[in-house]
Structure formats: structure tokens, C-alpha cells
């Protein structure tokens, strides 16, 4: 857990305040992605990604070693996940698009964990196991719609796959004591023991193969990897590597993280065009209160939701995004005009997404059946270890 003075707080379960990412990197002990490392990744990938160029994915652990393994022919695999607590918003799906980009570029296996157990155990959510089963299925269809390679992707629900994972989970769990997870996650005497055990379950997929695992996720998930890196080698596995993103700004402005429990702060994958328009129109803006003042003083793109969303994901063209920034700062572009640009982009993205989702319904089995990847995991943990 990062508890950064009064101003902000980032844990896997909540984000409060305005996150200072540079300070977070220091506290979590991760590293910023340098220009040199980014270029090396792009070269190995044979292409570039706007989320990398703009440092939406801004921090990492051992990314250099991942590229060494790629170059030596050993290769690496990818692992990410989703906590199925409700409908997904656009912030939840973006890391999956980045993961898919990495899969395509490196021809890598991808394991995707659905933590239906975790979302049941988080008592404050008040979800039943039936609820988390329902949302698992719903969310898995979204993830399948992103377009992963079905031959190289395994999406699994913890409550279903646990029989297979249980032995590795026990081996990991025995290496972690209570005072450690209490310090890392901020658990206390009232925390239920399911939550205390859960970190072992999120850690195990980093040890599904006897190769390095690279985890693309927002930086809130990093505390798990910190523990993993202290125990992996003693179990005969690699320390996990990670590539961390910032959070997509909530519609309400630059503090906290978009949360499904605050529907006005998020655009959901299921929101129709009218809802998207309404939500973005109401979003926080860095513009001036009157057109006259805006023309004179210009807007502030750093706190402007419309600009930040275009920059983060929705406008891939760098020239266009810089042109928008410049016009907004100078006051030539009005808040309403900027919002219209974003509305169109988000509506277009969601229209395509919904079509892909319809098709993915019939294809879900291709990702969830226990095929080659599931047995690969089993081989990494032979009976006698
Ligand atoms: P969950 O469901 O909270 O989040 C799913 C993924 O989305 C990222 N994320 C965000 N990214 C950008 N902007 C936001 N506002 C935002 N909110 C969430 C998360 O970092 C995550 O990548 N316990 C996990 C599930 C999990 C997992 C994993 C995630 C299991 N194994 C391995 C990443 C990697 C969870 O509840 O994620």
C-alpha cells in the first residue's frame, strides 16, 4: 500500500486524491520507462503504440530483462486480470487492448485471471457468489471481444480453476506471513481471512510457465508483484516483470480513479450513444467559465477530461492530439468543441466494441476451455515439487 502523506493513496482496492505518479514510482520502488527502454521495446515489437509513446504505460519492473529473454529466443508470457464486481467501464478494458498489442507483437501466451473469489471476499461490495459468477461471464465476453489469439490465450475464473491451482497456491501461501500482507495491503484485525489468503491466488499465475512473466496492468496492482518478486526464485521461478499504466481520469476530474460504484464518473461499455453524450457533456473541464474568457486565457488540458481521454487512448494520431492541445491552450478550441470530438470517438469505439462483443459470445469457449495453456501451467508444477 502506498500511503503518500495527506494528498493521495493507491491500493489495489481504492485510489484517493490526485495521484503523483513520480512519487508513486519512488514509493513502490518501480522504475520510469526511459526513452531508451521505450525505443528498445518498440524495436523488438517492430512497431509503436500510442499508449507507450505518451507514457500512459509509464513505469515498469524488469522490462529490460523481458527484452533480453525475447532477444535470446527464450521468450516470455503475459498475465493480466479483472475483478468481476460489476459492469466494466472503459478504464477497465484499456489494459486488455495494450496486452493484446503485446501478444500480437511478441506472439506471446496470455493468461487472464478473473478474481470472482476476491470480489466476493471484499465484504463492502456486498456481492454474493452468484453475483460474481454472473459478472465473470459478462466481463469475460468483453475481454474475449478485445480480439486475443484463441490459441494463445486462457481466461479462467478462480472458483473454477482453483482445483488445478490449489497446490501452487499453497506453496506460495506458505512463503507469506500475516505481518507482511498487513504491511503491504493495509490489512487489520478485522480483515476476513479470505482476503488475507487471497494475495497467494493473484500471485500464482506469475508462475504458470518456467519463463519470465510480464504483467500489463494499472499501477494499483503492483503490491502483489512486490511480494511475488521476493519469493519467486525460492520456488524455482522468475521474478515477475511488470509494465504499469496510469489511471484513466474519472469524468468528475483529476482526483481518484474511475469506479463502477460511481456511475456518473465512468463511461461503461454498455452505455448507449445518448448516455455517452450526456456523461461527457457533464464531465469536468479545464476550460474557462465564459467563451470570452476562454478565448482570452485558453483552457488547461492537464485537468480537462475530454483532452485527457483523447490523449490516454481515444486519439491515436500524435499530431492531431498535439494540435488539439495547442488550440485548447490558446483558446481557439472551446470546451464544447473538444467534448464533441471525444464524444464521437467514444461512440465509435463503443459501437465497434458492441459488435465485437456480440460475436465474442459464441467464441468464449475458445478462451476458457482447459487446453494447451492450462496444461502448460500444470507441467510447471509437477506432483513431486
Ligand atoms: P480490476 O478489475 O480492478 O481492474 C482490471 C484492470 O484495469 C486496471 N484499471 C484501470 N486502468 C486504467 N484506468 C482505471 N481507472 C482503472 N481501473 C482499473 C487494473 O489495474 C487492472 O489491470 N485484482 C484485480 C484482478 C487481477 C489482475 C491480475 C489485474 C487478477 N490478476 C493481474 C491485473 C493483473 C482487479 O480487481 O482488477
Short mmCIF file of C-alpha atoms and ligand atoms in Angstrom, two decimals:
data_model
loop_
_atom_site.label_atom_id
_atom_site.label_comp_id
_atom_site.label_asym_id
_atom_site.label_seq_id
_atom_site.Cartn_x
_atom_site.Cartn_y
_atom_site.Cartn_z
CA UNK A 1 0.00 0.00 0.00
CA UNK A 2 1.24 3.47 -0.78
CA UNK A 3 0.17 5.98 1.76
CA UNK A 4 1.62 9.16 0.41
CA UNK A 5 1.19 11.74 3.09
CA UNK A 6 -2.16 13.51 3.07
CA UNK A 7 -2.58 14.00 -0.63
CA UNK A 8 -3.19 10.61 -2.26
CA UNK A 9 -3.45 6.89 -1.65
CA UNK A 10 -3.23 3.97 -4.06
CA UNK A 11 -4.09 0.37 -3.13
CA UNK A 12 -5.43 -2.48 -5.31
CA UNK A 13 -8.90 -1.62 -3.97
CA UNK A 14 -9.06 2.15 -3.93
CA UNK A 15 -7.45 5.31 -5.23
CA UNK A 16 -7.95 8.56 -3.34
CA UNK A 17 -6.78 12.06 -4.18
CA UNK A 18 -4.72 13.31 -7.11
CA UNK A 19 -2.06 10.71 -7.82
CA UNK A 20 1.50 11.96 -8.12
CA UNK A 21 2.92 9.24 -10.36
CA UNK A 22 6.56 10.22 -9.98
CA UNK A 23 6.26 9.94 -6.22
CA UNK A 24 4.36 6.67 -6.52
CA UNK A 25 7.21 5.18 -8.55
CA UNK A 26 9.61 6.07 -5.72
CA UNK A 27 7.35 4.64 -3.03
CA UNK A 28 6.53 1.44 -4.88
CA UNK A 29 10.18 1.04 -5.93
CA UNK A 30 9.41 0.70 -9.64
CA UNK A 31 11.23 2.46 -12.49
CA UNK A 32 10.11 5.02 -15.04
CA UNK A 33 10.25 3.84 -18.65
CA UNK A 34 13.15 5.78 -20.13
CA UNK A 35 13.24 6.97 -23.72
CA UNK A 36 15.97 4.41 -24.39
CA UNK A 37 13.97 1.49 -22.98
CA UNK A 38 10.88 2.55 -24.91
CA UNK A 39 12.86 2.63 -28.14
CA UNK A 40 14.25 -0.82 -27.38
CA UNK A 41 10.74 -2.17 -26.77
CA UNK A 42 9.44 -0.59 -29.98
CA UNK A 43 12.33 -2.05 -31.94
CA UNK A 44 11.74 -5.54 -30.55
CA UNK A 45 7.99 -5.15 -31.16
CA UNK A 46 8.56 -3.98 -34.71
CA UNK A 47 6.14 -1.11 -34.15
CA UNK A 48 4.95 1.56 -31.82
CA UNK A 49 1.95 2.02 -29.54
CA UNK A 50 0.44 5.40 -28.66
CA UNK A 51 -0.02 4.43 -25.01
CA UNK A 52 3.70 3.79 -24.75
CA UNK A 53 4.74 6.90 -26.65
CA UNK A 54 2.59 9.03 -24.34
CA UNK A 55 3.73 7.23 -21.20
CA UNK A 56 0.23 6.10 -20.31
CA UNK A 57 2.26 2.95 -19.62
CA UNK A 58 4.94 4.87 -17.77
CA UNK A 59 6.61 2.59 -15.25
CA UNK A 60 7.98 -0.95 -15.12
CA UNK A 61 9.83 -3.70 -13.33
CA UNK A 62 12.47 -5.71 -15.24
CA UNK A 63 11.20 -4.78 -18.70
CA UNK A 64 14.84 -4.83 -19.87
CA UNK A 65 15.14 -8.49 -18.79
CA UNK A 66 11.95 -9.31 -20.68
CA UNK A 67 13.53 -7.90 -23.83
CA UNK A 68 16.76 -9.82 -23.14
CA UNK A 69 14.71 -13.03 -22.96
CA UNK A 70 12.92 -12.13 -26.15
CA UNK A 71 16.18 -11.45 -27.95
CA UNK A 72 17.82 -14.65 -26.71
CA UNK A 73 14.88 -16.67 -28.08
CA UNK A 74 13.71 -17.82 -24.65
CA UNK A 75 10.60 -15.65 -24.87
CA UNK A 76 8.20 -14.58 -22.14
CA UNK A 77 4.48 -14.77 -21.39
CA UNK A 78 1.82 -12.24 -20.42
CA UNK A 79 -0.53 -12.26 -17.43
CA UNK A 80 -3.30 -9.84 -16.51
CA UNK A 81 -6.74 -9.97 -14.93
CA UNK A 82 -10.05 -8.49 -13.90
CA UNK A 83 -12.05 -8.44 -10.69
CA UNK A 84 -15.64 -9.16 -11.83
CA UNK A 85 -17.52 -6.91 -9.44
CA UNK A 86 -19.93 -5.36 -11.93
CA UNK A 87 -20.16 -3.93 -15.43
CA UNK A 88 -16.84 -2.83 -16.94
CA UNK A 89 -16.04 0.78 -17.71
CA UNK A 90 -13.69 1.92 -20.45
CA UNK A 91 -10.79 2.24 -17.98
CA UNK A 92 -11.02 -1.48 -17.22
CA UNK A 93 -10.83 -2.61 -20.83
CA UNK A 94 -7.90 -0.41 -21.96
CA UNK A 95 -5.15 -2.55 -20.31
CA UNK A 96 -6.54 -5.51 -22.28
CA UNK A 97 -6.06 -3.65 -25.57
CA UNK A 98 -2.46 -2.97 -24.62
CA UNK A 99 -1.99 -6.63 -23.63
CA UNK A 100 -3.41 -7.70 -26.98
CA UNK A 101 -0.96 -5.39 -28.74
CA UNK A 102 1.92 -7.06 -26.87
CA UNK A 103 0.56 -10.51 -27.71
CA UNK A 104 0.40 -9.70 -31.41
CA UNK A 105 3.83 -8.16 -31.49
CA UNK A 106 5.62 -10.86 -29.49
CA UNK A 107 3.41 -13.85 -30.31
CA UNK A 108 3.14 -14.41 -26.55
CA UNK A 109 0.83 -16.61 -24.46
CA UNK A 110 -1.66 -14.65 -22.35
CA UNK A 111 -3.27 -15.81 -19.09
CA UNK A 112 -6.22 -13.79 -17.80
CA UNK A 113 -7.40 -14.30 -14.22
CA UNK A 114 -10.99 -13.49 -13.19
CA UNK A 115 -10.91 -12.94 -9.42
CA UNK A 116 -14.52 -13.80 -8.62
CA UNK A 117 -13.27 -15.02 -5.22
CA UNK A 118 -11.66 -11.65 -4.41
CA UNK A 119 -14.79 -9.67 -5.28
CA UNK A 120 -16.90 -11.94 -3.09
CA UNK A 121 -14.44 -11.59 -0.21
CA UNK A 122 -14.45 -7.77 -0.34
CA UNK A 123 -17.31 -7.50 2.12
CA UNK A 124 -18.00 -3.82 1.48
CA UNK A 125 -19.20 -4.73 -2.03
CA UNK A 126 -21.99 -6.89 -0.67
CA UNK A 127 -21.82 -9.31 -3.61
CA UNK A 128 -22.95 -12.95 -3.47
CA UNK A 129 -21.04 -15.73 -5.24
CA UNK A 130 -23.93 -15.82 -7.73
CA UNK A 131 -23.33 -12.13 -8.45
CA UNK A 132 -19.62 -12.62 -9.07
CA UNK A 133 -20.35 -15.67 -11.25
CA UNK A 134 -22.74 -13.54 -13.32
CA UNK A 135 -20.26 -10.69 -13.71
CA UNK A 136 -17.43 -13.10 -14.51
CA UNK A 137 -19.30 -14.37 -17.53
CA UNK A 138 -20.34 -10.88 -18.61
CA UNK A 139 -16.80 -9.49 -18.19
CA UNK A 140 -15.16 -12.49 -19.89
CA UNK A 141 -17.22 -11.82 -23.01
CA UNK A 142 -15.89 -8.24 -23.01
CA UNK A 143 -12.33 -9.48 -22.68
CA UNK A 144 -12.82 -12.04 -25.46
CA UNK A 145 -14.17 -9.20 -27.64
CA UNK A 146 -10.80 -7.43 -27.47
CA UNK A 147 -9.54 -9.94 -30.02
CA UNK A 148 -6.90 -12.11 -28.35
CA UNK A 149 -5.45 -15.08 -30.20
CA UNK A 150 -7.63 -18.01 -29.06
CA UNK A 151 -4.75 -20.47 -29.48
CA UNK A 152 -2.55 -18.49 -27.14
CA UNK A 153 -4.97 -17.15 -24.56
CA UNK A 154 -6.51 -18.73 -21.47
CA UNK A 155 -9.19 -16.87 -19.49
CA UNK A 156 -10.02 -18.56 -16.19
CA UNK A 157 -12.26 -17.95 -13.19
CA UNK A 158 -10.59 -18.59 -9.86
CA UNK A 159 -13.53 -20.51 -8.37
CA UNK A 160 -13.50 -22.83 -11.39
CA UNK A 161 -9.77 -23.29 -11.92
CA UNK A 162 -8.88 -23.50 -8.22
CA UNK A 163 -8.65 -27.28 -8.08
CA UNK A 164 -5.84 -27.06 -10.63
CA UNK A 165 -4.15 -24.10 -8.97
CA UNK A 166 -4.51 -25.11 -5.36
CA UNK A 167 -1.17 -26.86 -4.86
CA UNK A 168 0.86 -23.94 -6.30
CA UNK A 169 -1.31 -21.54 -4.30
CA UNK A 170 -0.45 -23.43 -1.11
CA UNK A 171 3.26 -23.32 -1.92
CA UNK A 172 3.09 -19.59 -2.43
CA UNK A 173 0.88 -19.04 0.64
CA UNK A 174 3.35 -20.78 2.96
CA UNK A 175 6.02 -18.24 1.97
CA UNK A 176 3.96 -15.20 3.02
CA UNK A 177 3.18 -14.32 6.61
CA UNK A 178 0.44 -12.16 8.04
CA UNK A 179 2.60 -9.22 9.10
CA UNK A 180 3.90 -8.97 5.54
CA UNK A 181 0.49 -8.75 3.84
CA UNK A 182 -0.72 -6.47 6.61
CA UNK A 183 2.10 -4.07 5.85
CA UNK A 184 1.75 -4.30 2.07
CA UNK A 185 -2.05 -4.17 1.77
CA UNK A 186 -3.02 -2.39 4.97
CA UNK A 187 -4.99 -5.34 6.39
CA UNK A 188 -6.04 -5.17 10.03
CA UNK A 189 -7.51 -7.38 12.76
CA UNK A 190 -10.97 -7.08 11.21
CA UNK A 191 -9.90 -8.17 7.70
CA UNK A 192 -11.50 -11.52 6.89
CA UNK A 193 -9.06 -14.38 6.47
CA UNK A 194 -10.11 -14.95 2.87
CA UNK A 195 -8.64 -11.57 1.97
CA UNK A 196 -5.50 -12.39 3.93
CA UNK A 197 -5.04 -15.58 1.87
CA UNK A 198 -6.05 -14.02 -1.46
CA UNK A 199 -2.67 -12.48 -2.43
CA UNK A 200 -1.30 -16.02 -2.91
CA UNK A 201 -4.03 -16.61 -5.51
CA UNK A 202 -3.29 -13.47 -7.53
CA UNK A 203 0.44 -14.25 -7.40
CA UNK A 204 0.33 -17.84 -8.69
CA UNK A 205 -0.30 -17.08 -12.40
CA UNK A 206 3.07 -15.26 -12.45
CA UNK A 207 4.45 -18.80 -12.10
CA UNK A 208 2.38 -20.59 -14.73
CA UNK A 209 5.39 -21.04 -17.02
CA UNK A 210 9.09 -21.53 -16.41
CA UNK A 211 9.75 -18.31 -18.28
CA UNK A 212 9.53 -14.68 -17.32
CA UNK A 213 6.02 -13.30 -16.88
CA UNK A 214 5.26 -9.73 -17.95
CA UNK A 215 2.18 -8.15 -16.35
CA UNK A 216 0.46 -5.22 -18.07
CA UNK A 217 -1.91 -3.50 -15.59
CA UNK A 218 -2.52 -0.17 -13.94
CA UNK A 219 -0.07 0.57 -11.13
CA UNK A 220 -2.64 -0.21 -8.41
CA UNK A 221 -1.91 -3.94 -8.79
CA UNK A 222 1.83 -3.61 -8.19
CA UNK A 223 1.83 -4.51 -4.45
CA UNK A 224 1.20 -8.15 -5.40
CA UNK A 225 4.22 -8.20 -7.67
CA UNK A 226 6.40 -6.77 -4.95
CA UNK A 227 5.67 -9.81 -2.78
CA UNK A 228 5.99 -12.16 -5.73
CA UNK A 229 9.47 -10.86 -6.50
CA UNK A 230 10.67 -11.72 -3.00
CA UNK A 231 9.51 -15.34 -3.13
CA UNK A 232 9.56 -16.44 -6.80
CA UNK A 233 13.17 -17.56 -7.00
CA UNK A 234 12.93 -19.69 -3.88
CA UNK A 235 10.16 -21.62 -5.66
CA UNK A 236 12.22 -22.03 -8.84
CA UNK A 237 10.51 -19.29 -10.87
CA UNK A 238 11.40 -15.89 -12.28
CA UNK A 239 10.66 -12.62 -10.59
CA UNK A 240 7.62 -11.14 -12.31
CA UNK A 241 8.17 -8.24 -14.66
CA UNK A 242 5.52 -5.54 -14.94
CA UNK A 243 4.54 -2.63 -17.14
CA UNK A 244 2.32 -0.15 -15.32
CA UNK A 245 -0.23 2.32 -16.59
CA UNK A 246 -1.65 5.45 -15.08
CA UNK A 247 -5.41 5.61 -14.43
CA UNK A 248 -7.87 6.97 -16.92
CA UNK A 249 -9.17 10.17 -15.37
CA UNK A 250 -12.70 9.90 -13.90
CA UNK A 251 -15.34 12.08 -15.59
CA UNK A 252 -15.55 14.03 -12.35
CA UNK A 253 -11.99 15.34 -12.70
CA UNK A 254 -8.40 14.69 -11.76
CA UNK A 255 -8.79 13.02 -8.35
CA UNK A 256 -9.38 9.37 -7.51
CA UNK A 257 -9.99 6.57 -10.01
CA UNK A 258 -13.00 5.82 -12.13
CA UNK A 259 -15.16 3.47 -10.15
CA UNK A 260 -18.13 1.38 -11.20
CA UNK A 261 -19.85 2.33 -7.93
CA UNK A 262 -19.92 5.97 -9.09
CA UNK A 263 -21.78 5.69 -12.43
CA UNK A 264 -21.59 9.40 -13.20
CA UNK A 265 -17.78 9.22 -13.07
CA UNK A 266 -17.43 6.47 -15.67
CA UNK A 267 -18.45 5.50 -19.19
CA UNK A 268 -19.48 1.86 -19.24
CA UNK A 269 -19.00 -0.45 -22.20
CA UNK A 270 -22.79 -0.82 -22.27
CA UNK A 271 -23.61 2.92 -22.32
CA UNK A 272 -25.59 3.93 -25.41
CA UNK A 273 -24.75 6.96 -27.57
CA UNK A 274 -27.15 9.22 -25.71
CA UNK A 275 -25.73 8.32 -22.31
CA UNK A 276 -22.16 8.78 -23.57
CA UNK A 277 -23.06 12.23 -24.86
CA UNK A 278 -24.75 13.23 -21.62
CA UNK A 279 -21.92 11.98 -19.40
CA UNK A 280 -19.18 13.62 -21.42
CA UNK A 281 -21.11 16.89 -21.59
CA UNK A 282 -21.25 16.88 -17.81
CA UNK A 283 -17.58 15.94 -17.41
CA UNK A 284 -15.07 18.12 -15.62
CA UNK A 285 -13.35 20.59 -17.90
CA UNK A 286 -10.23 22.73 -17.88
CA UNK A 287 -12.00 25.48 -19.81
CA UNK A 288 -12.88 28.97 -18.62
CA UNK A 289 -16.36 29.85 -17.31
CA UNK A 290 -17.27 32.02 -20.32
CA UNK A 291 -16.42 31.86 -24.02
CA UNK A 292 -14.96 35.32 -23.81
CA UNK A 293 -12.58 34.38 -21.02
CA UNK A 294 -11.72 31.11 -22.71
CA UNK A 295 -10.74 32.88 -25.92
CA UNK A 296 -8.58 35.22 -23.87
CA UNK A 297 -6.99 32.85 -21.34
CA UNK A 298 -7.27 29.46 -23.00
CA UNK A 299 -8.03 26.08 -21.38
CA UNK A 300 -5.95 23.78 -19.19
CA UNK A 301 -5.60 20.37 -20.91
CA UNK A 302 -3.88 18.80 -17.87
CA UNK A 303 -7.11 18.70 -15.87
CA UNK A 304 -9.54 18.50 -18.78
CA UNK A 305 -11.31 15.14 -19.01
CA UNK A 306 -12.01 15.39 -22.75
CA UNK A 307 -8.39 16.15 -23.56
CA UNK A 308 -7.06 13.56 -21.13
CA UNK A 309 -9.26 10.81 -22.56
CA UNK A 310 -8.21 11.62 -26.12
CA UNK A 311 -4.59 11.66 -25.05
CA UNK A 312 -4.80 8.47 -22.96
CA UNK A 313 -6.42 6.23 -25.55
CA UNK A 314 -9.05 7.57 -27.90
CA UNK A 315 -6.97 9.65 -30.36
CA UNK A 316 -4.10 7.57 -31.71
CA UNK A 317 -2.68 10.25 -34.01
CA UNK A 318 0.06 12.16 -32.15
CA UNK A 319 -0.02 15.15 -34.49
CA UNK A 320 -3.74 15.53 -34.04
CA UNK A 321 -3.54 15.29 -30.26
CA UNK A 322 -0.79 17.93 -30.08
CA UNK A 323 -2.77 20.17 -32.41
CA UNK A 324 -5.79 19.86 -30.10
CA UNK A 325 -3.64 20.66 -27.08
CA UNK A 326 -2.20 23.73 -28.71
CA UNK A 327 -5.58 25.01 -29.90
CA UNK A 328 -7.12 24.44 -26.48
CA UNK A 329 -4.31 26.20 -24.61
CA UNK A 330 -4.51 29.14 -26.99
CA UNK A 331 -8.28 29.42 -26.56
CA UNK A 332 -9.09 28.80 -30.22
CA UNK A 333 -10.73 25.49 -29.36
CA UNK A 334 -13.67 25.68 -26.94
CA UNK A 335 -14.51 23.13 -24.25
CA UNK A 336 -17.73 22.18 -26.06
CA UNK A 337 -15.85 21.58 -29.30
CA UNK A 338 -13.28 19.41 -27.56
CA UNK A 339 -16.05 17.43 -25.88
CA UNK A 340 -17.76 16.87 -29.25
CA UNK A 341 -14.52 15.39 -30.61
CA UNK A 342 -14.30 12.98 -27.69
CA UNK A 343 -18.00 12.07 -27.84
CA UNK A 344 -17.65 10.99 -31.44
CA UNK A 345 -14.53 8.92 -30.72
CA UNK A 346 -16.06 7.16 -27.70
CA UNK A 347 -19.34 6.47 -29.52
CA UNK A 348 -17.43 5.00 -32.44
CA UNK A 349 -15.29 2.86 -30.16
CA UNK A 350 -18.33 1.55 -28.27
CA UNK A 351 -20.30 0.81 -31.45
CA UNK A 352 -17.43 -1.34 -32.73
CA UNK A 353 -16.97 -2.86 -29.30
CA UNK A 354 -20.60 -3.91 -29.05
CA UNK A 355 -20.40 -5.61 -32.45
CA UNK A 356 -17.26 -7.45 -31.35
CA UNK A 357 -18.98 -8.40 -28.10
CA UNK A 358 -21.92 -9.98 -29.92
CA UNK A 359 -19.51 -12.11 -31.95
CA UNK A 360 -17.42 -12.98 -28.89
CA UNK A 361 -20.41 -14.59 -27.13
CA UNK A 362 -20.15 -17.66 -29.35
CA UNK A 363 -16.37 -17.71 -29.18
CA UNK A 364 -15.91 -17.52 -25.41
CA UNK A 365 -15.34 -21.28 -25.09
CA UNK A 366 -12.23 -20.94 -27.26
CA UNK A 367 -10.64 -18.92 -24.48
CA UNK A 368 -11.97 -20.62 -21.36
CA UNK A 369 -11.56 -24.33 -22.09
CA UNK A 370 -8.66 -26.01 -20.34
CA UNK A 371 -6.47 -26.58 -23.37
CA UNK A 372 -2.80 -26.30 -24.14
CA UNK A 373 -2.09 -23.33 -21.88
CA UNK A 374 -3.81 -24.83 -18.85
CA UNK A 375 -1.77 -28.00 -19.19
CA UNK A 376 1.38 -25.95 -19.59
CA UNK A 377 0.68 -24.48 -16.17
CA UNK A 378 0.28 -27.97 -14.77
CA UNK A 379 3.63 -29.06 -16.22
CA UNK A 380 5.37 -26.17 -14.44
CA UNK A 381 4.26 -27.65 -11.12
CA UNK A 382 4.96 -31.40 -11.23
CA UNK A 383 3.48 -33.51 -8.42
CA UNK A 384 6.77 -34.05 -6.63
CA UNK A 385 7.85 -30.40 -6.28
P1 LIG B 1 -9.74 -4.61 -11.63
O1 LIG B 1 -10.94 -5.32 -12.08
O2 LIG B 1 -9.86 -3.61 -10.53
O3 LIG B 1 -9.09 -3.88 -12.86
C1 LIG B 1 -8.86 -4.51 -14.12
C2 LIG B 1 -7.66 -3.86 -14.81
O4 LIG B 1 -7.93 -2.49 -15.07
C3 LIG B 1 -6.97 -1.66 -14.41
N1 LIG B 1 -7.72 -0.45 -14.01
C4 LIG B 1 -7.62 0.73 -14.63
N2 LIG B 1 -6.85 1.12 -15.64
C5 LIG B 1 -6.96 2.39 -16.05
N3 LIG B 1 -7.80 3.28 -15.50
C6 LIG B 1 -8.58 2.94 -14.47
N4 LIG B 1 -9.42 3.85 -13.94
C7 LIG B 1 -8.52 1.60 -13.99
N5 LIG B 1 -9.14 0.90 -13.02
C8 LIG B 1 -8.64 -0.34 -13.04
C9 LIG B 1 -6.41 -2.51 -13.29
O5 LIG B 1 -5.12 -2.13 -12.90
C10 LIG B 1 -6.39 -3.88 -13.96
O6 LIG B 1 -5.27 -4.00 -14.81
N6 LIG B 1 -7.41 -7.94 -8.58
C11 LIG B 1 -7.53 -7.47 -9.96
C12 LIG B 1 -7.71 -8.62 -10.96
C13 LIG B 1 -6.42 -9.28 -11.33
C14 LIG B 1 -5.35 -8.70 -12.06
C15 LIG B 1 -4.37 -9.70 -12.17
C16 LIG B 1 -5.20 -7.43 -12.64
C17 LIG B 1 -6.04 -10.57 -11.05
N7 LIG B 1 -4.81 -10.82 -11.54
C18 LIG B 1 -3.18 -9.46 -12.87
C19 LIG B 1 -4.01 -7.18 -13.32
C20 LIG B 1 -3.01 -8.18 -13.43
C21 LIG B 1 -8.69 -6.48 -10.09
O7 LIG B 1 -9.59 -6.48 -9.30
O8 LIG B 1 -8.62 -5.69 -11.24
#
